[in-house]
Amino acid sequence: CAQLLPYVRITAGEKGYKDTRKTRRREYDSSFTRYRKKAPPSLIDINTADTLGWQSLPGIGPGFARRIVAFRNRLGGFYEVAQVSECYGLPDSVFQKIQPFLQIGNGSLKKLDLNLTDEKSLAAHPYIRYKLAHLIVQYRTIHAGFRAVSELRKLPLVDEIIYRKIEHYIELKQ
């Protein structure tokens, strides 16, 4: 059976006391290392770069890198560099720093067929969302499908700005 000992407070005058504050400070100073600067950034293709490629840019850490790649995957690819700034939480100052290092390669965008894609898949796109996806499916059902992409403008939620954003991501397969 273990014997319980009463709590004893050791003071500086008693035998065995060692002031660890000075030794801790010395240990900290000797183990101190400076942060290394990132390698100078190079141009990256915004449609093919992985999270490590994004992290090589100034102001982009692992969190923003994951967020940008996830946003790109939900979109189906970027069609212009300015779309990177729409990523949630990315400050405009950081985007201005990284913009000179961004370029668009020859990658193709993932397109959604207006007549065949289900409502859930349409709603998953960041520019379409649920209400517009629901309207697209209703219009498609009533009018026996879309004949041209420009018919989207007939929907009440689609103004010129929305249409210009989503026109790159939709198509009609005949």
mmCIF file with all atom_site columns, C-alpha atoms in Angstrom:
data_model
loop_
_atom_site.group_PDB
_atom_site.id
_atom_site.type_symbol
_atom_site.label_atom_id
_atom_site.label_alt_id
_atom_site.label_comp_id
_atom_site.label_asym_id
_atom_site.label_entity_id
_atom_site.label_seq_id
_atom_site.pdbx_PDB_ins_code
_atom_site.Cartn_x
_atom_site.Cartn_y
_atom_site.Cartn_z
_atom_site.occupancy
_atom_site.B_iso_or_equiv
_atom_site.pdbx_formal_charge
_atom_site.auth_seq_id
_atom_site.auth_comp_id
_atom_site.auth_asym_id
_atom_site.auth_atom_id
_atom_site.pdbx_PDB_model_num
ATOM 1   C CA . CYS A 1 1   ? 0.000   0.000  0.000   1.00 0.00 ? 1   CYS A CA 1
ATOM 2   C CA . ALA A 1 2   ? 1.482   3.346  -0.960  1.00 0.00 ? 2   ALA A CA 1
ATOM 3   C CA . GLN A 1 3   ? 2.088   5.784  1.803   1.00 0.00 ? 3   GLN A CA 1
ATOM 4   C CA . LEU A 1 4   ? 0.705   9.305  1.299   1.00 0.00 ? 4   LEU A CA 1
ATOM 5   C CA . LEU A 1 5   ? 3.091   12.097 2.137   1.00 0.00 ? 5   LEU A CA 1
ATOM 6   C CA . PRO A 1 6   ? 1.891   15.540 3.161   1.00 0.00 ? 6   PRO A CA 1
ATOM 7   C CA . TYR A 1 7   ? 2.512   18.415 0.762   1.00 0.00 ? 7   TYR A CA 1
ATOM 8   C CA . VAL A 1 8   ? 5.804   20.137 1.614   1.00 0.00 ? 8   VAL A CA 1
ATOM 9   C CA . ARG A 1 9   ? 6.736   23.516 0.257   1.00 0.00 ? 9   ARG A CA 1
ATOM 10  C CA . ILE A 1 10  ? 10.418  23.965 -0.522  1.00 0.00 ? 10  ILE A CA 1
ATOM 11  C CA . THR A 1 11  ? 11.837  27.439 -0.175  1.00 0.00 ? 11  THR A CA 1
ATOM 12  C CA . ALA A 1 12  ? 15.094  28.934 -1.408  1.00 0.00 ? 12  ALA A CA 1
ATOM 13  C CA . GLY A 1 13  ? 16.825  28.571 1.942   1.00 0.00 ? 13  GLY A CA 1
ATOM 14  C CA . GLU A 1 14  ? 16.225  24.851 2.243   1.00 0.00 ? 14  GLU A CA 1
ATOM 15  C CA . LYS A 1 15  ? 18.590  22.161 1.074   1.00 0.00 ? 15  LYS A CA 1
ATOM 16  C CA . GLY A 1 16  ? 18.007  20.803 -2.426  1.00 0.00 ? 16  GLY A CA 1
ATOM 17  C CA . TYR A 1 17  ? 16.293  23.856 -3.870  1.00 0.00 ? 17  TYR A CA 1
ATOM 18  C CA . LYS A 1 18  ? 17.478  24.787 -7.333  1.00 0.00 ? 18  LYS A CA 1
ATOM 19  C CA . ASP A 1 19  ? 16.465  27.965 -9.115  1.00 0.00 ? 19  ASP A CA 1
ATOM 20  C CA . THR A 1 20  ? 15.350  26.636 -12.484 1.00 0.00 ? 20  THR A CA 1
ATOM 21  C CA . ARG A 1 21  ? 14.382  29.982 -13.957 1.00 0.00 ? 21  ARG A CA 1
ATOM 22  C CA . LYS A 1 22  ? 17.921  30.810 -15.079 1.00 0.00 ? 22  LYS A CA 1
ATOM 23  C CA . THR A 1 23  ? 18.639  27.377 -16.482 1.00 0.00 ? 23  THR A CA 1
ATOM 24  C CA . ARG A 1 24  ? 15.343  27.325 -18.366 1.00 0.00 ? 24  ARG A CA 1
ATOM 25  C CA . ARG A 1 25  ? 16.153  30.695 -19.889 1.00 0.00 ? 25  ARG A CA 1
ATOM 26  C CA . ARG A 1 26  ? 19.562  29.442 -21.031 1.00 0.00 ? 26  ARG A CA 1
ATOM 27  C CA . GLU A 1 27  ? 18.052  26.270 -22.457 1.00 0.00 ? 27  GLU A CA 1
ATOM 28  C CA . TYR A 1 28  ? 15.494  28.314 -24.380 1.00 0.00 ? 28  TYR A CA 1
ATOM 29  C CA . ASP A 1 29  ? 18.126  30.701 -25.736 1.00 0.00 ? 29  ASP A CA 1
ATOM 30  C CA . SER A 1 30  ? 20.378  27.874 -26.886 1.00 0.00 ? 30  SER A CA 1
ATOM 31  C CA . SER A 1 31  ? 17.544  26.042 -28.644 1.00 0.00 ? 31  SER A CA 1
ATOM 32  C CA . PHE A 1 32  ? 16.160  29.172 -30.276 1.00 0.00 ? 32  PHE A CA 1
ATOM 33  C CA . THR A 1 33  ? 16.057  28.907 -34.050 1.00 0.00 ? 33  THR A CA 1
ATOM 34  C CA . ARG A 1 34  ? 14.906  31.542 -36.448 1.00 0.00 ? 34  ARG A CA 1
ATOM 35  C CA . TYR A 1 35  ? 12.051  30.933 -38.823 1.00 0.00 ? 35  TYR A CA 1
ATOM 36  C CA . ARG A 1 36  ? 13.208  30.249 -42.324 1.00 0.00 ? 36  ARG A CA 1
ATOM 37  C CA . LYS A 1 37  ? 11.821  32.362 -45.101 1.00 0.00 ? 37  LYS A CA 1
ATOM 38  C CA . LYS A 1 38  ? 9.877   30.644 -47.841 1.00 0.00 ? 38  LYS A CA 1
ATOM 39  C CA . ALA A 1 39  ? 11.626  30.082 -51.135 1.00 0.00 ? 39  ALA A CA 1
ATOM 40  C CA . PRO A 1 40  ? 10.920  32.831 -53.643 1.00 0.00 ? 40  PRO A CA 1
ATOM 41  C CA . PRO A 1 41  ? 7.544   32.075 -55.257 1.00 0.00 ? 41  PRO A CA 1
ATOM 42  C CA . SER A 1 42  ? 7.329   30.930 -58.823 1.00 0.00 ? 42  SER A CA 1
ATOM 43  C CA . LEU A 1 43  ? 4.392   31.011 -61.215 1.00 0.00 ? 43  LEU A CA 1
ATOM 44  C CA . ILE A 1 44  ? 1.729   28.408 -60.522 1.00 0.00 ? 44  ILE A CA 1
ATOM 45  C CA . ASP A 1 45  ? -1.129  27.154 -62.669 1.00 0.00 ? 45  ASP A CA 1
ATOM 46  C CA . ILE A 1 46  ? -4.241  27.818 -60.613 1.00 0.00 ? 46  ILE A CA 1
ATOM 47  C CA . ASN A 1 47  ? -6.141  24.872 -62.117 1.00 0.00 ? 47  ASN A CA 1
ATOM 48  C CA . THR A 1 48  ? -3.513  22.216 -61.483 1.00 0.00 ? 48  THR A CA 1
ATOM 49  C CA . ALA A 1 49  ? -1.594  23.420 -58.399 1.00 0.00 ? 49  ALA A CA 1
ATOM 50  C CA . ASP A 1 50  ? -1.837  21.271 -55.294 1.00 0.00 ? 50  ASP A CA 1
ATOM 51  C CA . THR A 1 51  ? -1.827  22.575 -51.729 1.00 0.00 ? 51  THR A CA 1
ATOM 52  C CA . LEU A 1 52  ? 1.990   22.600 -51.584 1.00 0.00 ? 52  LEU A CA 1
ATOM 53  C CA . GLY A 1 53  ? 2.113   24.770 -54.691 1.00 0.00 ? 53  GLY A CA 1
ATOM 54  C CA . TRP A 1 54  ? -0.307  27.240 -53.126 1.00 0.00 ? 54  TRP A CA 1
ATOM 55  C CA . GLN A 1 55  ? 1.676   27.270 -49.865 1.00 0.00 ? 55  GLN A CA 1
ATOM 56  C CA . SER A 1 56  ? 4.771   28.437 -51.727 1.00 0.00 ? 56  SER A CA 1
ATOM 57  C CA . LEU A 1 57  ? 3.024   31.791 -52.258 1.00 0.00 ? 57  LEU A CA 1
ATOM 58  C CA . PRO A 1 58  ? 3.387   34.637 -49.724 1.00 0.00 ? 58  PRO A CA 1
ATOM 59  C CA . GLY A 1 59  ? 0.582   34.784 -47.170 1.00 0.00 ? 59  GLY A CA 1
ATOM 60  C CA . ILE A 1 60  ? -0.842  31.360 -48.045 1.00 0.00 ? 60  ILE A CA 1
ATOM 61  C CA . GLY A 1 61  ? -0.610  28.712 -45.351 1.00 0.00 ? 61  GLY A CA 1
ATOM 62  C CA . PRO A 1 62  ? -2.039  25.203 -45.231 1.00 0.00 ? 62  PRO A CA 1
ATOM 63  C CA . GLY A 1 63  ? -5.536  26.422 -44.329 1.00 0.00 ? 63  GLY A CA 1
ATOM 64  C CA . PHE A 1 64  ? -5.920  28.840 -47.229 1.00 0.00 ? 64  PHE A CA 1
ATOM 65  C CA . ALA A 1 65  ? -4.300  26.331 -49.591 1.00 0.00 ? 65  ALA A CA 1
ATOM 66  C CA . ARG A 1 66  ? -6.868  23.662 -48.689 1.00 0.00 ? 66  ARG A CA 1
ATOM 67  C CA . ARG A 1 67  ? -9.694  26.179 -48.964 1.00 0.00 ? 67  ARG A CA 1
ATOM 68  C CA . ILE A 1 68  ? -8.598  27.394 -52.415 1.00 0.00 ? 68  ILE A CA 1
ATOM 69  C CA . VAL A 1 69  ? -8.205  23.857 -53.777 1.00 0.00 ? 69  VAL A CA 1
ATOM 70  C CA . ALA A 1 70  ? -11.606 22.831 -52.366 1.00 0.00 ? 70  ALA A CA 1
ATOM 71  C CA . PHE A 1 71  ? -13.241 25.932 -53.915 1.00 0.00 ? 71  PHE A CA 1
ATOM 72  C CA . ARG A 1 72  ? -11.590 25.173 -57.278 1.00 0.00 ? 72  ARG A CA 1
ATOM 73  C CA . ASN A 1 73  ? -12.850 21.572 -57.151 1.00 0.00 ? 73  ASN A CA 1
ATOM 74  C CA . ARG A 1 74  ? -16.417 22.652 -56.332 1.00 0.00 ? 74  ARG A CA 1
ATOM 75  C CA . LEU A 1 75  ? -16.344 25.179 -59.179 1.00 0.00 ? 75  LEU A CA 1
ATOM 76  C CA . GLY A 1 76  ? -14.939 22.740 -61.693 1.00 0.00 ? 76  GLY A CA 1
ATOM 77  C CA . GLY A 1 77  ? -11.856 24.896 -62.334 1.00 0.00 ? 77  GLY A CA 1
ATOM 78  C CA . PHE A 1 78  ? -11.081 28.585 -62.641 1.00 0.00 ? 78  PHE A CA 1
ATOM 79  C CA . TYR A 1 79  ? -11.653 30.428 -65.926 1.00 0.00 ? 79  TYR A CA 1
ATOM 80  C CA . GLU A 1 80  ? -9.884  33.616 -64.756 1.00 0.00 ? 80  GLU A CA 1
ATOM 81  C CA . VAL A 1 81  ? -7.355  34.535 -62.069 1.00 0.00 ? 81  VAL A CA 1
ATOM 82  C CA . ALA A 1 82  ? -9.736  36.943 -60.314 1.00 0.00 ? 82  ALA A CA 1
ATOM 83  C CA . GLN A 1 83  ? -11.905 34.011 -59.207 1.00 0.00 ? 83  GLN A CA 1
ATOM 84  C CA . VAL A 1 84  ? -9.263  33.052 -56.639 1.00 0.00 ? 84  VAL A CA 1
ATOM 85  C CA . SER A 1 85  ? -10.192 36.197 -54.694 1.00 0.00 ? 85  SER A CA 1
ATOM 86  C CA . GLU A 1 86  ? -13.729 34.798 -54.206 1.00 0.00 ? 86  GLU A CA 1
ATOM 87  C CA . CYS A 1 87  ? -12.383 32.034 -51.962 1.00 0.00 ? 87  CYS A CA 1
ATOM 88  C CA . TYR A 1 88  ? -13.942 32.336 -48.502 1.00 0.00 ? 88  TYR A CA 1
ATOM 89  C CA . GLY A 1 89  ? -11.823 34.248 -45.984 1.00 0.00 ? 89  GLY A CA 1
ATOM 90  C CA . LEU A 1 90  ? -9.009  35.161 -48.369 1.00 0.00 ? 90  LEU A CA 1
ATOM 91  C CA . PRO A 1 91  ? -8.124  38.806 -47.630 1.00 0.00 ? 91  PRO A CA 1
ATOM 92  C CA . ASP A 1 92  ? -7.846  41.122 -50.607 1.00 0.00 ? 92  ASP A CA 1
ATOM 93  C CA . SER A 1 93  ? -4.365  42.161 -49.464 1.00 0.00 ? 93  SER A CA 1
ATOM 94  C CA . VAL A 1 94  ? -3.162  38.546 -49.695 1.00 0.00 ? 94  VAL A CA 1
ATOM 95  C CA . PHE A 1 95  ? -4.765  38.146 -53.128 1.00 0.00 ? 95  PHE A CA 1
ATOM 96  C CA . GLN A 1 96  ? -2.987  41.291 -54.333 1.00 0.00 ? 96  GLN A CA 1
ATOM 97  C CA . LYS A 1 97  ? 0.345   39.812 -53.139 1.00 0.00 ? 97  LYS A CA 1
ATOM 98  C CA . ILE A 1 98  ? -0.124  36.483 -54.883 1.00 0.00 ? 98  ILE A CA 1
ATOM 99  C CA . GLN A 1 99  ? -1.813  37.674 -58.077 1.00 0.00 ? 99  GLN A CA 1
ATOM 100 C CA . PRO A 1 100 ? 1.464   38.233 -60.009 1.00 0.00 ? 100 PRO A CA 1
ATOM 101 C CA . PHE A 1 101 ? 2.379   34.567 -59.431 1.00 0.00 ? 101 PHE A CA 1
ATOM 102 C CA . LEU A 1 102 ? -0.916  33.115 -60.710 1.00 0.00 ? 102 LEU A CA 1
ATOM 103 C CA . GLN A 1 103 ? -1.574  31.947 -64.249 1.00 0.00 ? 103 GLN A CA 1
ATOM 104 C CA . ILE A 1 104 ? -4.154  29.851 -66.053 1.00 0.00 ? 104 ILE A CA 1
ATOM 105 C CA . GLY A 1 105 ? -2.922  26.827 -67.947 1.00 0.00 ? 105 GLY A CA 1
ATOM 106 C CA . ASN A 1 106 ? -4.600  24.832 -70.659 1.00 0.00 ? 106 ASN A CA 1
ATOM 107 C CA . GLY A 1 107 ? -6.807  22.897 -68.231 1.00 0.00 ? 107 GLY A CA 1
ATOM 108 C CA . SER A 1 108 ? -10.432 22.492 -69.155 1.00 0.00 ? 108 SER A CA 1
ATOM 109 C CA . LEU A 1 109 ? -13.379 23.378 -66.959 1.00 0.00 ? 109 LEU A CA 1
ATOM 110 C CA . LYS A 1 110 ? -15.777 20.748 -65.666 1.00 0.00 ? 110 LYS A CA 1
ATOM 111 C CA . LYS A 1 111 ? -19.120 21.547 -67.265 1.00 0.00 ? 111 LYS A CA 1
ATOM 112 C CA . LEU A 1 112 ? -22.633 20.665 -66.166 1.00 0.00 ? 112 LEU A CA 1
ATOM 113 C CA . ASP A 1 113 ? -25.277 19.646 -68.695 1.00 0.00 ? 113 ASP A CA 1
ATOM 114 C CA . LEU A 1 114 ? -28.409 21.707 -68.070 1.00 0.00 ? 114 LEU A CA 1
ATOM 115 C CA . ASN A 1 115 ? -30.741 19.004 -69.372 1.00 0.00 ? 115 ASN A CA 1
ATOM 116 C CA . LEU A 1 116 ? -29.193 15.994 -67.634 1.00 0.00 ? 116 LEU A CA 1
ATOM 117 C CA . THR A 1 117 ? -27.687 17.150 -64.318 1.00 0.00 ? 117 THR A CA 1
ATOM 118 C CA . ASP A 1 118 ? -29.839 16.529 -61.262 1.00 0.00 ? 118 ASP A CA 1
ATOM 119 C CA . GLU A 1 119 ? -30.881 19.252 -58.834 1.00 0.00 ? 119 GLU A CA 1
ATOM 120 C CA . LYS A 1 120 ? -28.476 18.179 -56.093 1.00 0.00 ? 120 LYS A CA 1
ATOM 121 C CA . SER A 1 121 ? -25.446 18.317 -58.393 1.00 0.00 ? 121 SER A CA 1
ATOM 122 C CA . LEU A 1 122 ? -26.485 21.720 -59.740 1.00 0.00 ? 122 LEU A CA 1
ATOM 123 C CA . ALA A 1 123 ? -26.991 23.050 -56.213 1.00 0.00 ? 123 ALA A CA 1
ATOM 124 C CA . ALA A 1 124 ? -23.484 21.929 -55.198 1.00 0.00 ? 124 ALA A CA 1
ATOM 125 C CA . HIS A 1 125 ? -21.943 24.445 -57.613 1.00 0.00 ? 125 HIS A CA 1
ATOM 126 C CA . PRO A 1 126 ? -20.933 27.649 -55.764 1.00 0.00 ? 126 PRO A CA 1
ATOM 127 C CA . TYR A 1 127 ? -22.439 29.960 -58.402 1.00 0.00 ? 127 TYR A CA 1
ATOM 128 C CA . ILE A 1 128 ? -25.768 28.142 -58.773 1.00 0.00 ? 128 ILE A CA 1
ATOM 129 C CA . ARG A 1 129 ? -26.863 27.083 -55.254 1.00 0.00 ? 129 ARG A CA 1
ATOM 130 C CA . TYR A 1 130 ? -30.176 25.508 -54.275 1.00 0.00 ? 130 TYR A CA 1
ATOM 131 C CA . LYS A 1 131 ? -32.800 28.100 -55.292 1.00 0.00 ? 131 LYS A CA 1
ATOM 132 C CA . LEU A 1 132 ? -31.440 28.526 -58.800 1.00 0.00 ? 132 LEU A CA 1
ATOM 133 C CA . ALA A 1 133 ? -30.950 24.773 -59.209 1.00 0.00 ? 133 ALA A CA 1
ATOM 134 C CA . HIS A 1 134 ? -34.580 24.246 -58.217 1.00 0.00 ? 134 HIS A CA 1
ATOM 135 C CA . LEU A 1 135 ? -35.738 26.821 -60.781 1.00 0.00 ? 135 LEU A CA 1
ATOM 136 C CA . ILE A 1 136 ? -33.582 25.240 -63.499 1.00 0.00 ? 136 ILE A CA 1
ATOM 137 C CA . VAL A 1 137 ? -35.112 21.817 -62.874 1.00 0.00 ? 137 VAL A CA 1
ATOM 138 C CA . GLN A 1 138 ? -38.654 23.277 -62.823 1.00 0.00 ? 138 GLN A CA 1
ATOM 139 C CA . TYR A 1 139 ? -38.070 25.162 -66.091 1.00 0.00 ? 139 TYR A CA 1
ATOM 140 C CA . ARG A 1 140 ? -36.543 22.049 -67.660 1.00 0.00 ? 140 ARG A CA 1
ATOM 141 C CA . THR A 1 141 ? -39.552 19.956 -66.624 1.00 0.00 ? 141 THR A CA 1
ATOM 142 C CA . ILE A 1 142 ? -42.161 22.448 -67.873 1.00 0.00 ? 142 ILE A CA 1
ATOM 143 C CA . HIS A 1 143 ? -40.447 23.249 -71.183 1.00 0.00 ? 143 HIS A CA 1
ATOM 144 C CA . ALA A 1 144 ? -39.149 19.750 -71.998 1.00 0.00 ? 144 ALA A CA 1
ATOM 145 C CA . GLY A 1 145 ? -35.539 20.812 -71.507 1.00 0.00 ? 145 GLY A CA 1
ATOM 146 C CA . PHE A 1 146 ? -33.361 23.697 -72.575 1.00 0.00 ? 146 PHE A CA 1
ATOM 147 C CA . ARG A 1 147 ? -32.737 24.307 -76.276 1.00 0.00 ? 147 ARG A CA 1
ATOM 148 C CA . ALA A 1 148 ? -30.024 26.954 -75.721 1.00 0.00 ? 148 ALA A CA 1
ATOM 149 C CA . VAL A 1 149 ? -27.930 28.057 -72.766 1.00 0.00 ? 149 VAL A CA 1
ATOM 150 C CA . SER A 1 150 ? -29.229 31.600 -73.229 1.00 0.00 ? 150 SER A CA 1
ATOM 151 C CA . GLU A 1 151 ? -32.685 30.414 -72.067 1.00 0.00 ? 151 GLU A CA 1
ATOM 152 C CA . LEU A 1 152 ? -31.313 30.661 -68.528 1.00 0.00 ? 152 LEU A CA 1
ATOM 153 C CA . ARG A 1 153 ? -31.840 34.419 -68.744 1.00 0.00 ? 153 ARG A CA 1
ATOM 154 C CA . LYS A 1 154 ? -35.595 33.810 -68.671 1.00 0.00 ? 154 LYS A CA 1
ATOM 155 C CA . LEU A 1 155 ? -35.344 32.599 -65.071 1.00 0.00 ? 155 LEU A CA 1
ATOM 156 C CA . PRO A 1 156 ? -36.128 35.281 -62.461 1.00 0.00 ? 156 PRO A CA 1
ATOM 157 C CA . LEU A 1 157 ? -32.982 34.661 -60.375 1.00 0.00 ? 157 LEU A CA 1
ATOM 158 C CA . VAL A 1 158 ? -30.593 34.931 -63.320 1.00 0.00 ? 158 VAL A CA 1
ATOM 159 C CA . ASP A 1 159 ? -29.421 38.465 -64.011 1.00 0.00 ? 159 ASP A CA 1
ATOM 160 C CA . GLU A 1 160 ? -26.539 39.466 -66.276 1.00 0.00 ? 160 GLU A CA 1
ATOM 161 C CA . ILE A 1 161 ? -23.905 39.065 -63.542 1.00 0.00 ? 161 ILE A CA 1
ATOM 162 C CA . ILE A 1 162 ? -25.018 35.553 -62.552 1.00 0.00 ? 162 ILE A CA 1
ATOM 163 C CA . TYR A 1 163 ? -25.309 34.513 -66.189 1.00 0.00 ? 163 TYR A CA 1
ATOM 164 C CA . ARG A 1 164 ? -21.757 35.698 -66.986 1.00 0.00 ? 164 ARG A CA 1
ATOM 165 C CA . LYS A 1 165 ? -20.425 33.706 -64.031 1.00 0.00 ? 165 LYS A CA 1
ATOM 166 C CA . ILE A 1 166 ? -22.180 30.421 -64.768 1.00 0.00 ? 166 ILE A CA 1
ATOM 167 C CA . GLU A 1 167 ? -22.042 30.424 -68.560 1.00 0.00 ? 167 GLU A CA 1
ATOM 168 C CA . HIS A 1 168 ? -18.517 28.984 -68.419 1.00 0.00 ? 168 HIS A CA 1
ATOM 169 C CA . TYR A 1 169 ? -19.691 25.969 -66.401 1.00 0.00 ? 169 TYR A CA 1
ATOM 170 C CA . ILE A 1 170 ? -22.845 24.923 -68.270 1.00 0.00 ? 170 ILE A CA 1
ATOM 171 C CA . GLU A 1 171 ? -23.472 23.283 -71.588 1.00 0.00 ? 171 GLU A CA 1
ATOM 172 C CA . LEU A 1 172 ? -26.125 21.442 -73.558 1.00 0.00 ? 172 LEU A CA 1
ATOM 173 C CA . LYS A 1 173 ? -25.328 18.041 -75.006 1.00 0.00 ? 173 LYS A CA 1
ATOM 174 C CA . GLN A 1 174 ? -27.547 17.164 -77.911 1.00 0.00 ? 174 GLN A CA 1
#
